[in-house]
XYZ file of C-alpha atoms in Angstrom:
55
model
C 4.411 22.087 27.245
C 4.625 18.273 26.611
C 6.366 16.992 23.542
C 4.222 14.949 21.213
C 5.177 11.376 20.859
C 6.717 10.570 17.541
C 4.784 8.159 15.273
C 6.497 4.789 14.662
C 7.547 4.456 11.081
C 6.268 1.608 8.816
C 3.266 -0.522 8.936
C 2.244 -2.554 12.039
C 3.625 -6.068 12.321
C 1.309 -8.977 11.473
C 0.278 -11.378 14.247
C 2.750 -14.336 14.522
C 0.258 -16.832 12.892
C -0.124 -14.591 9.867
C 3.587 -13.602 9.384
C 5.095 -15.018 6.254
C 8.776 -15.485 7.195
C 9.932 -18.528 5.231
C 10.786 -18.457 1.558
C 10.707 -21.235 -1.044
C 12.895 -20.945 -4.111
C 13.099 -23.539 -6.854
C 14.341 -23.369 -10.380
C 11.795 -24.271 -13.011
C 11.483 -24.021 -16.812
C 9.729 -21.026 -18.466
C 6.890 -23.212 -19.321
C 6.438 -24.465 -15.686
C 6.580 -20.875 -14.424
C 3.986 -19.862 -17.020
C 1.737 -22.787 -15.835
C 2.278 -21.870 -12.221
C 1.125 -18.167 -12.949
C -1.940 -19.502 -14.912
C -3.204 -21.823 -12.130
C -3.092 -19.179 -9.415
C 0.549 -18.571 -8.414
C 1.221 -18.052 -4.682
C -2.536 -18.435 -3.713
C -2.620 -21.746 -5.429
C 0.560 -22.957 -3.754
C -0.740 -21.987 -0.331
C -4.032 -23.922 -1.033
C -2.135 -26.927 -2.333
C 0.061 -26.980 0.828
C -2.982 -26.824 3.030
C -4.753 -29.672 1.067
C -1.706 -31.955 1.063
C -1.687 -34.957 3.442
C 1.480 -35.634 5.346
C 2.539 -39.256 5.498
């Protein structure tokens, strides 16, 4: 009788173009953090980075 192949643990890896491997950390005031959360948090930041022109 053949042995069943063991399932791999964890979720499958994202494709390289979707992988989020870098981290941005900055110190801000409590008021700035609250504003960041109100205006959309990480989704807003990603959209702002996409919109921003590089010089």
